[in-house]
PDB file of C-alpha atoms in Angstrom:
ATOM      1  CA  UNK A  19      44.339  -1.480  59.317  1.00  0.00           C
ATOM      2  CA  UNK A  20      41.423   0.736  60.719  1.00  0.00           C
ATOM      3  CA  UNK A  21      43.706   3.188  61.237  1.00  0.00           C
ATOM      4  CA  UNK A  22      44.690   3.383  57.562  1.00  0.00           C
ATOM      5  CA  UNK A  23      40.731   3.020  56.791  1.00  0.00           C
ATOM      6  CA  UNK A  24      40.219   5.730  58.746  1.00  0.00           C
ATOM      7  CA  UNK A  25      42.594   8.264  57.120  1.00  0.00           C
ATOM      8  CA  UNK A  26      41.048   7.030  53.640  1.00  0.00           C
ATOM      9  CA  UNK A  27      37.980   8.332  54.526  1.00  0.00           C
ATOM     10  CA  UNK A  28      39.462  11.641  56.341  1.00  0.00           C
ATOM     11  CA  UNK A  29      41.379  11.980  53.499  1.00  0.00           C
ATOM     12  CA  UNK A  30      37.922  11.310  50.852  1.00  0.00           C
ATOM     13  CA  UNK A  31      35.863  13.319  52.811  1.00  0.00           C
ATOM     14  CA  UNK A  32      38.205  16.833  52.923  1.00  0.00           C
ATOM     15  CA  UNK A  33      38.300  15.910  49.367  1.00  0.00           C
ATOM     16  CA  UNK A  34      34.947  16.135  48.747  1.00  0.00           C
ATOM     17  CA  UNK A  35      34.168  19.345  50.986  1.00  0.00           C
ATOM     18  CA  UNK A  36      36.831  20.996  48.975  1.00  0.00           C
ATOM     19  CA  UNK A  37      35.050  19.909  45.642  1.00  0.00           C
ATOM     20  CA  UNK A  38      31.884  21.452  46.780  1.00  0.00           C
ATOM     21  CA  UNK A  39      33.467  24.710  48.367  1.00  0.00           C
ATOM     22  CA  UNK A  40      35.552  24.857  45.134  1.00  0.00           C
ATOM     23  CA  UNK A  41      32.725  24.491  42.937  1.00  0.00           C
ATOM     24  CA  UNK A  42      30.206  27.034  44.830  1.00  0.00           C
ATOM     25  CA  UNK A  43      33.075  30.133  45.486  1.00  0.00           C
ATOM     26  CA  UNK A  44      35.690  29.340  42.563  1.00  0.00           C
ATOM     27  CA  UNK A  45      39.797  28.648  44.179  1.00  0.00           C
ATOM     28  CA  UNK A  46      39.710  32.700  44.802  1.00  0.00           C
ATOM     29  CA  UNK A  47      36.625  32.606  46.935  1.00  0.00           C
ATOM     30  CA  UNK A  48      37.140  29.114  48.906  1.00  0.00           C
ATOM     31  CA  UNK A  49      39.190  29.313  52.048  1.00  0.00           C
ATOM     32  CA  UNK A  50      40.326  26.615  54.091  1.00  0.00           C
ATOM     33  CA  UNK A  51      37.905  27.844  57.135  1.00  0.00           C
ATOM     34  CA  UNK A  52      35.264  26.823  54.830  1.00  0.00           C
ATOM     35  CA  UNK A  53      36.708  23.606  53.551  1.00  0.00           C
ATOM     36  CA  UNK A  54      36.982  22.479  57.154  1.00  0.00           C
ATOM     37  CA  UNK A  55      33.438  23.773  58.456  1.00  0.00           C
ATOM     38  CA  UNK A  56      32.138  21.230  55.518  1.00  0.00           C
ATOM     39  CA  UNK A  57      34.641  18.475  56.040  1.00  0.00           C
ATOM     40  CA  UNK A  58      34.240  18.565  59.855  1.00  0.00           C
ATOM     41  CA  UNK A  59      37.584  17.875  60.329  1.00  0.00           C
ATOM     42  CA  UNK A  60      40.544  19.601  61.988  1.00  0.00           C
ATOM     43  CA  UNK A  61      43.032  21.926  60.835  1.00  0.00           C
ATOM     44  CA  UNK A  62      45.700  19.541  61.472  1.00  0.00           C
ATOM     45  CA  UNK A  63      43.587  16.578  59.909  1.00  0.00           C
ATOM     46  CA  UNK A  64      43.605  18.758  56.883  1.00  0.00           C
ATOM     47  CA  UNK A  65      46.990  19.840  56.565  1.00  0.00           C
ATOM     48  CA  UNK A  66      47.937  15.942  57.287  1.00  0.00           C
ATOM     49  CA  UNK A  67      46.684  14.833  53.855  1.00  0.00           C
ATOM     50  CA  UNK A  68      46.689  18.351  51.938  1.00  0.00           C
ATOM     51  CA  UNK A  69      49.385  21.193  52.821  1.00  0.00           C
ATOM     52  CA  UNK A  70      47.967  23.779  50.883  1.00  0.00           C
ATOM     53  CA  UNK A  71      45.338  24.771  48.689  1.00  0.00           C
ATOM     54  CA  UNK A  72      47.608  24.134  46.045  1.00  0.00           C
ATOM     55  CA  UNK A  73      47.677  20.589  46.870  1.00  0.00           C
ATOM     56  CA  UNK A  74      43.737  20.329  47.449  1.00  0.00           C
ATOM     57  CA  UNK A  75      43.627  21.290  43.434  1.00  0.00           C
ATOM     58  CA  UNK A  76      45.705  18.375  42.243  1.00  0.00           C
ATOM     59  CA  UNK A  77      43.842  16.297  44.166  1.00  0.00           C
ATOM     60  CA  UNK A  78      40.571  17.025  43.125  1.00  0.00           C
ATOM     61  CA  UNK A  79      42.284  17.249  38.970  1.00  0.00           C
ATOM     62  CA  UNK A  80      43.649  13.371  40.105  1.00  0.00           C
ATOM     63  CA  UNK A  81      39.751  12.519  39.811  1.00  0.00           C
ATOM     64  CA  UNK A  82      38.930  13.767  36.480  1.00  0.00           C
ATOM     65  CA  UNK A  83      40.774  10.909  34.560  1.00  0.00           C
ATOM     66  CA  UNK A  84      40.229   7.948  36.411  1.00  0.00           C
ATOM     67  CA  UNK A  85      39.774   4.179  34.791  1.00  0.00           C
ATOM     68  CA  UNK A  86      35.867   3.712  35.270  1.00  0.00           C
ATOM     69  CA  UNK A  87      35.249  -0.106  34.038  1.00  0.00           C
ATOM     70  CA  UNK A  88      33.473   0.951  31.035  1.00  0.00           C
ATOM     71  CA  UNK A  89      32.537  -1.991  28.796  1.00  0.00           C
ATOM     72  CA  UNK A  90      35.437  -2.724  26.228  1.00  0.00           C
ATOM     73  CA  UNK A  91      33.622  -2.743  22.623  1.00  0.00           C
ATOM     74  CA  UNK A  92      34.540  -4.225  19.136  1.00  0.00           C
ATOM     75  CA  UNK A  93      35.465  -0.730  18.185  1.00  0.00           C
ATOM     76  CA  UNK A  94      38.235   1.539  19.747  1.00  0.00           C
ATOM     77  CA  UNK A  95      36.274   4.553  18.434  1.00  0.00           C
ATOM     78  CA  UNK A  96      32.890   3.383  20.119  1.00  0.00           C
ATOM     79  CA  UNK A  97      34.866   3.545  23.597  1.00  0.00           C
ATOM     80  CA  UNK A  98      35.950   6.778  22.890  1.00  0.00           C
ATOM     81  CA  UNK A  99      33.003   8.244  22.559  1.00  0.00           C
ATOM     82  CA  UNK A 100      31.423   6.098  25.417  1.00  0.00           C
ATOM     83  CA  UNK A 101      33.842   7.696  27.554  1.00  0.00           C
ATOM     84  CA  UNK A 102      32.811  11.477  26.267  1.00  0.00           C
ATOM     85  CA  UNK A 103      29.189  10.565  26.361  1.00  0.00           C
ATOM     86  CA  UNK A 104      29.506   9.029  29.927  1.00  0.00           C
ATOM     87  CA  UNK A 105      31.594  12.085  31.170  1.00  0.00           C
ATOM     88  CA  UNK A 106      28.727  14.315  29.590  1.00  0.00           C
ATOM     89  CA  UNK A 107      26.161  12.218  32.120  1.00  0.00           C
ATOM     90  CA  UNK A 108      28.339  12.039  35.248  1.00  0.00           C
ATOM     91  CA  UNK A 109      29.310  16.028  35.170  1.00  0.00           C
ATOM     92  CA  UNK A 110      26.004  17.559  36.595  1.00  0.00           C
ATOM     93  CA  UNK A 111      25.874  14.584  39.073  1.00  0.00           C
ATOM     94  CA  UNK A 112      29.478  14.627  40.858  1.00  0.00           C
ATOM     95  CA  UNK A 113      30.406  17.105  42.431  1.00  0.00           C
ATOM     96  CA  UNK A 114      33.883  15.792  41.838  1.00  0.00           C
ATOM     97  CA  UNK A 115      33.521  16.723  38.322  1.00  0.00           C
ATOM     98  CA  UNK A 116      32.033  19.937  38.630  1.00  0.00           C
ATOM     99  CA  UNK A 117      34.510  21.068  40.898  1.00  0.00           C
ATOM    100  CA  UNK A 118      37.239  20.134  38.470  1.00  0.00           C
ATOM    101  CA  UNK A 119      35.326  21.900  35.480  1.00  0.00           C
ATOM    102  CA  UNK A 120      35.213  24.911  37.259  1.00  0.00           C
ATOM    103  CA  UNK A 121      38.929  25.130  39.025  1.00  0.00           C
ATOM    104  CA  UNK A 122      40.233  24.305  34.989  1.00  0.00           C
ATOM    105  CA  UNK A 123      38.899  27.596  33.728  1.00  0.00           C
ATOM    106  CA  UNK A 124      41.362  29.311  36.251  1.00  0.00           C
ATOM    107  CA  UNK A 125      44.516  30.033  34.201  1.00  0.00           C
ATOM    108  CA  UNK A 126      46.804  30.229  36.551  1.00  0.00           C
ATOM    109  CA  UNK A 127      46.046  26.899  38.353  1.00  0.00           C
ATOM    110  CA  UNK A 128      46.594  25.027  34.757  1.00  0.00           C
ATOM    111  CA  UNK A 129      50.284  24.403  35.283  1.00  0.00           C
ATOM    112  CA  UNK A 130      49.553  22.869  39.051  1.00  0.00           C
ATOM    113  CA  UNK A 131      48.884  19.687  37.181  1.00  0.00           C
ATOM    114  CA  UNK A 132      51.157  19.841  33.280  1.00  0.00           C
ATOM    115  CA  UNK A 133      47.551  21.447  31.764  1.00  0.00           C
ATOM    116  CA  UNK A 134      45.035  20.286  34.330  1.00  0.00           C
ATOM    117  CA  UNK A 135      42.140  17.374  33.409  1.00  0.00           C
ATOM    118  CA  UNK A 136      41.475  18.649  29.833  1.00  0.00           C
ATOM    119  CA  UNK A 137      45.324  18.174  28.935  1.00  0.00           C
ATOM    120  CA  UNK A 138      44.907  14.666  30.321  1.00  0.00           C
ATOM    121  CA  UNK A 139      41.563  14.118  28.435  1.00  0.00           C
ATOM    122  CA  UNK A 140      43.197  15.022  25.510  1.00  0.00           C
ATOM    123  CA  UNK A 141      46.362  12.996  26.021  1.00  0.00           C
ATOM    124  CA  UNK A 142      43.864   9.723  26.997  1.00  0.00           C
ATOM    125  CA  UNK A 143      41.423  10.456  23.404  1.00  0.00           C
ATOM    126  CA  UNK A 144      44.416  10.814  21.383  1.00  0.00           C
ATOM    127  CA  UNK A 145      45.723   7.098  22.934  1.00  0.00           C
ATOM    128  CA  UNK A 146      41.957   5.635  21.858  1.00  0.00           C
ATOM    129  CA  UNK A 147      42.422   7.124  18.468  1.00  0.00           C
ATOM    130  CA  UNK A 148      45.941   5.834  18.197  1.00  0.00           C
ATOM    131  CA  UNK A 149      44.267   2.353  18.631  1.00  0.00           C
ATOM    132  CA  UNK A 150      41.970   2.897  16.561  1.00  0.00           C
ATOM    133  CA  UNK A 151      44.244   3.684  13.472  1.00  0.00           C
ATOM    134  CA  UNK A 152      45.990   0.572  14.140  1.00  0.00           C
ATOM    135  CA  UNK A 153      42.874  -1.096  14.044  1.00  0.00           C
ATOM    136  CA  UNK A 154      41.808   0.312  10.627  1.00  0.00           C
ATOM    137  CA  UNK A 155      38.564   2.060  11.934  1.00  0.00           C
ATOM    138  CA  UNK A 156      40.128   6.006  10.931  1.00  0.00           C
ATOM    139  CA  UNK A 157      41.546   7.309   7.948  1.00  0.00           C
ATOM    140  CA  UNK A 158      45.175   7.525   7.318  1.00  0.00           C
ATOM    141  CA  UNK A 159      45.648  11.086   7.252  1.00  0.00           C
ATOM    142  CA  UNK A 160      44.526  11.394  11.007  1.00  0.00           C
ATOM    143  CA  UNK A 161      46.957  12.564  13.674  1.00  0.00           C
ATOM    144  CA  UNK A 162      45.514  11.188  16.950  1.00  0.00           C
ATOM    145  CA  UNK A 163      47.188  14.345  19.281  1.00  0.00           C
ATOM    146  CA  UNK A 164      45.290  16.782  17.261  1.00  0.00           C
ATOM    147  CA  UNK A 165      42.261  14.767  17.105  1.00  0.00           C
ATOM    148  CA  UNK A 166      42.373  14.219  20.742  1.00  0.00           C
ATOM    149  CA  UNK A 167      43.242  17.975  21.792  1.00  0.00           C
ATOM    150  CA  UNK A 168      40.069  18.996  19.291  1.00  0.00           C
ATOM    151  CA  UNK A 169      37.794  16.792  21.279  1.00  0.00           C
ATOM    152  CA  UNK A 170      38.280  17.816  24.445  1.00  0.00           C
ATOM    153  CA  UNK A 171      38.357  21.463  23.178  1.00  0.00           C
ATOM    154  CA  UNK A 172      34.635  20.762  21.413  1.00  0.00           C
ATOM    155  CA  UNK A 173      33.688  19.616  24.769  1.00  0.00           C
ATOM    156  CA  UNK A 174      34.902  22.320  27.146  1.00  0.00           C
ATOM    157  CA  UNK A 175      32.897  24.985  25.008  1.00  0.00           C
ATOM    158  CA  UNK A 176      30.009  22.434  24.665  1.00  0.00           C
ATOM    159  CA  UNK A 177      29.980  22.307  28.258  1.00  0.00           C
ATOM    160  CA  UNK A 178      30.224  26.146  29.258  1.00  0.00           C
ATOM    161  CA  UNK A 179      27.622  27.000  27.203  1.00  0.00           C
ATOM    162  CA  UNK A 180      25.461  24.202  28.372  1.00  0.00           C
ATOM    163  CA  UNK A 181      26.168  25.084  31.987  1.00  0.00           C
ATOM    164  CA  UNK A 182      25.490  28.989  31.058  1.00  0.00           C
ATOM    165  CA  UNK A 183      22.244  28.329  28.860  1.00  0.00           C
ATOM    166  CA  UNK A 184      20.530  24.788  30.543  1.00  0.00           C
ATOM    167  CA  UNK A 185      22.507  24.004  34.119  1.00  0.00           C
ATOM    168  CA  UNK A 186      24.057  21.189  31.946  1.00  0.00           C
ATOM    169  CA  UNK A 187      20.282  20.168  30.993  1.00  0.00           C
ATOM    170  CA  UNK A 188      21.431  19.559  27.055  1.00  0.00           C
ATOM    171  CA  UNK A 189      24.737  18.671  27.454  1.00  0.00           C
ATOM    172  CA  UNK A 190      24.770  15.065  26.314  1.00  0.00           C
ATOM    173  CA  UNK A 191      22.715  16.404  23.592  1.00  0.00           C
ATOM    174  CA  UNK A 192      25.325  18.745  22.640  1.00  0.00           C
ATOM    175  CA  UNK A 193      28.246  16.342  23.206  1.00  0.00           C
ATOM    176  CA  UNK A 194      26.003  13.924  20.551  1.00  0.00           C
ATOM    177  CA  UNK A 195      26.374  16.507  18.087  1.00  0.00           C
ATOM    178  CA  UNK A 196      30.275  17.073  18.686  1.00  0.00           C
ATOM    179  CA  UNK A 197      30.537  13.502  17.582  1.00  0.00           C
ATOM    180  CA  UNK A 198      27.550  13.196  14.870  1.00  0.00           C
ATOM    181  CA  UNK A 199      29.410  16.621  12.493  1.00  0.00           C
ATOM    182  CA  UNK A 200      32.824  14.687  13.303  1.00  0.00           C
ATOM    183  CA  UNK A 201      33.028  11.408  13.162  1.00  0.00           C
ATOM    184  CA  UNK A 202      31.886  11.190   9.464  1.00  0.00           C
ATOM    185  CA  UNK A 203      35.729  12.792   8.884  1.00  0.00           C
ATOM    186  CA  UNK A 204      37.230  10.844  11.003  1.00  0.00           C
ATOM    187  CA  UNK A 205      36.070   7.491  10.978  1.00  0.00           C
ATOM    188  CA  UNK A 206      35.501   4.899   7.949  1.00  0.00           C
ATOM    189  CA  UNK A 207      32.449   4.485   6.106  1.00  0.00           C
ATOM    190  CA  UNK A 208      31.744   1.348   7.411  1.00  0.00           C
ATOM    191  CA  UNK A 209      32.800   1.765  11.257  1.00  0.00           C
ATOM    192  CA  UNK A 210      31.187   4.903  11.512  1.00  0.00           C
ATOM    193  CA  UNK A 211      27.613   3.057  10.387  1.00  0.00           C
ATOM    194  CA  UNK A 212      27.769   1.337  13.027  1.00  0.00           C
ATOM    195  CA  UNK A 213      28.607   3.775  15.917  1.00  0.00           C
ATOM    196  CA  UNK A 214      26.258   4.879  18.532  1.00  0.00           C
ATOM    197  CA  UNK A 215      26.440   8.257  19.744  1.00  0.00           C
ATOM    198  CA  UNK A 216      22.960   9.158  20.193  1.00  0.00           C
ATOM    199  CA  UNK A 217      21.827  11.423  23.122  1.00  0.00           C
ATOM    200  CA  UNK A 218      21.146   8.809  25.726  1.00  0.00           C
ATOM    201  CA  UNK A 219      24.183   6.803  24.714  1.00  0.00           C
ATOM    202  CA  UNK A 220      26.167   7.498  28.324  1.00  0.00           C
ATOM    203  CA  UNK A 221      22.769   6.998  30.523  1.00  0.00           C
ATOM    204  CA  UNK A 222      23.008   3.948  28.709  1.00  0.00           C
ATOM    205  CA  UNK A 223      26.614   2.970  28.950  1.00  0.00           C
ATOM    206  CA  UNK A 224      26.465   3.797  33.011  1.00  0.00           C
ATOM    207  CA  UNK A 225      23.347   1.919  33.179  1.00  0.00           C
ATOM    208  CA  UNK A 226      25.271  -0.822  31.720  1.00  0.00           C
ATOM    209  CA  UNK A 227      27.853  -0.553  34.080  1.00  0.00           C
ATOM    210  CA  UNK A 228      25.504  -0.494  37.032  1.00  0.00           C
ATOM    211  CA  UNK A 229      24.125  -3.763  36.316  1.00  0.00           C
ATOM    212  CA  UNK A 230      27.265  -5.287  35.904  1.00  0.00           C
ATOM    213  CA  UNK A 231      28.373  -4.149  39.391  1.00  0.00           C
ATOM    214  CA  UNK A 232      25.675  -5.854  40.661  1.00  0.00           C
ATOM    215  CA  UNK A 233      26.475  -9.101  42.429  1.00  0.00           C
ATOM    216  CA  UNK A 234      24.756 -12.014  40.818  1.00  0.00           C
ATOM    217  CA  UNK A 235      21.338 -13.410  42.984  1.00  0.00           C
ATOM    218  CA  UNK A 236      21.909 -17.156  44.002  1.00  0.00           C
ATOM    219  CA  UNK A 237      19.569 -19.078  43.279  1.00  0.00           C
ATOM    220  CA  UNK A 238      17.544 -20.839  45.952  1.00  0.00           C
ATOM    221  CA  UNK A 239      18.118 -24.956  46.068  1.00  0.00           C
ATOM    222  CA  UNK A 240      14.765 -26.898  45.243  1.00  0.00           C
ATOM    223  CA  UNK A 241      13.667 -29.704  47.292  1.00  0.00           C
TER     224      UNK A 241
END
């Protein structure tokens, strides 16, 4: 057992050197030699868990699309854009994330992974909106793969230029907008009154999902 712990964390913490070599040089500029200097691992720890550069890629693209416990809401729509608005928080925080943003602008590393994270983005909004039609909360004439690939697009240029123009200062402010020109299209009168996709909305959701990770104080017996 601490064997297998201890290759876990070998195996998380070449991870996360490679995310921050990745994200700093680009996959052209990184190099293994740095990748290890950061790790502070061996060569042959490395090529254990990851046999090529290749492979460090994929791993890093595994961690864009990952389940994160977000609150479940009364509307498939409102967890959609939770998700977007939470993703539009996390991204200057994790380096994870950055890395990945960065290594899916390379072309040629797109087919390493079927499209990289944004065709898996797309493929995970477009399941959300298919729930959401079967709930009744978007119009008929919606097709939830097009609606799902034009989200993720909206937020890959939201995010470039926010990187470009801010270091990601505006992005949730720009991902707000994605959502406040779009939804009105998309969603039902009614539902869409009552969605919140303000600004703050995934400081808030995270928040949320902070305190709930938090394990509940005991209270002390009285005499």
């Amino acid at each position: 057992m601490a064997q297998q712990l201890r290759a876990i964390r070998t195996r998380g913490a070449i991870l996360d050197a490679a995310a921050q070599v990745f994200a700093q040089h680009g996959y052209h500029g990184a190099s293994i030699a740095q990748i290890l200097e950061k790790a502070q691992v061996t060569r042959g720890a490395l090529y254990f868990h990851f046999a090529s550069k290749e492979q460090l890629v994929q791993g890093i693209f595994a961690q864009q699309v990952t389940e994160q416990g977000y609150p479940p809401r009364t509307y498939k729509l409102q967890e959609l854009v939770d998700e977007a608005m939470a993703l539009a928080c996390r991204l200057p925080q994790e380096i994870m994330l950055r890395a990945g943003a960065k290594l899916a602008m390379e072309p040629q590393l797109q087919e390493l992974t079927d499209g990289g994270p944004w065709e898996a983005w797309a493929l995970r909004f477009a399941s959300m909106v298919t729930e959401a039609k079967e709930h009744g909360e978007v119009y008929p004439h919606v097709v939830p793969e097009n609606l799902g690939r034009f989200l993720v697009s909206s937020w890959i240029g939201a995010q470039v230029v926010s990187e470009v123009t801010s270091g990601w200062e505006d992005l949730e402010e720009r991902i707000s907008s994605i959502f406040a020109y779009t939804l009105p299209s998309v969603a039902m009168p009614a539902i869409f009154a009552q969605l919140d996709f303000g600004p703050d909305r995934g400081s808030r959701v995270l928040d949320e999902v902070q305190q709930a990770d938090r394990p509940a104080l005991v209270a002390e017996p009285t005499a």
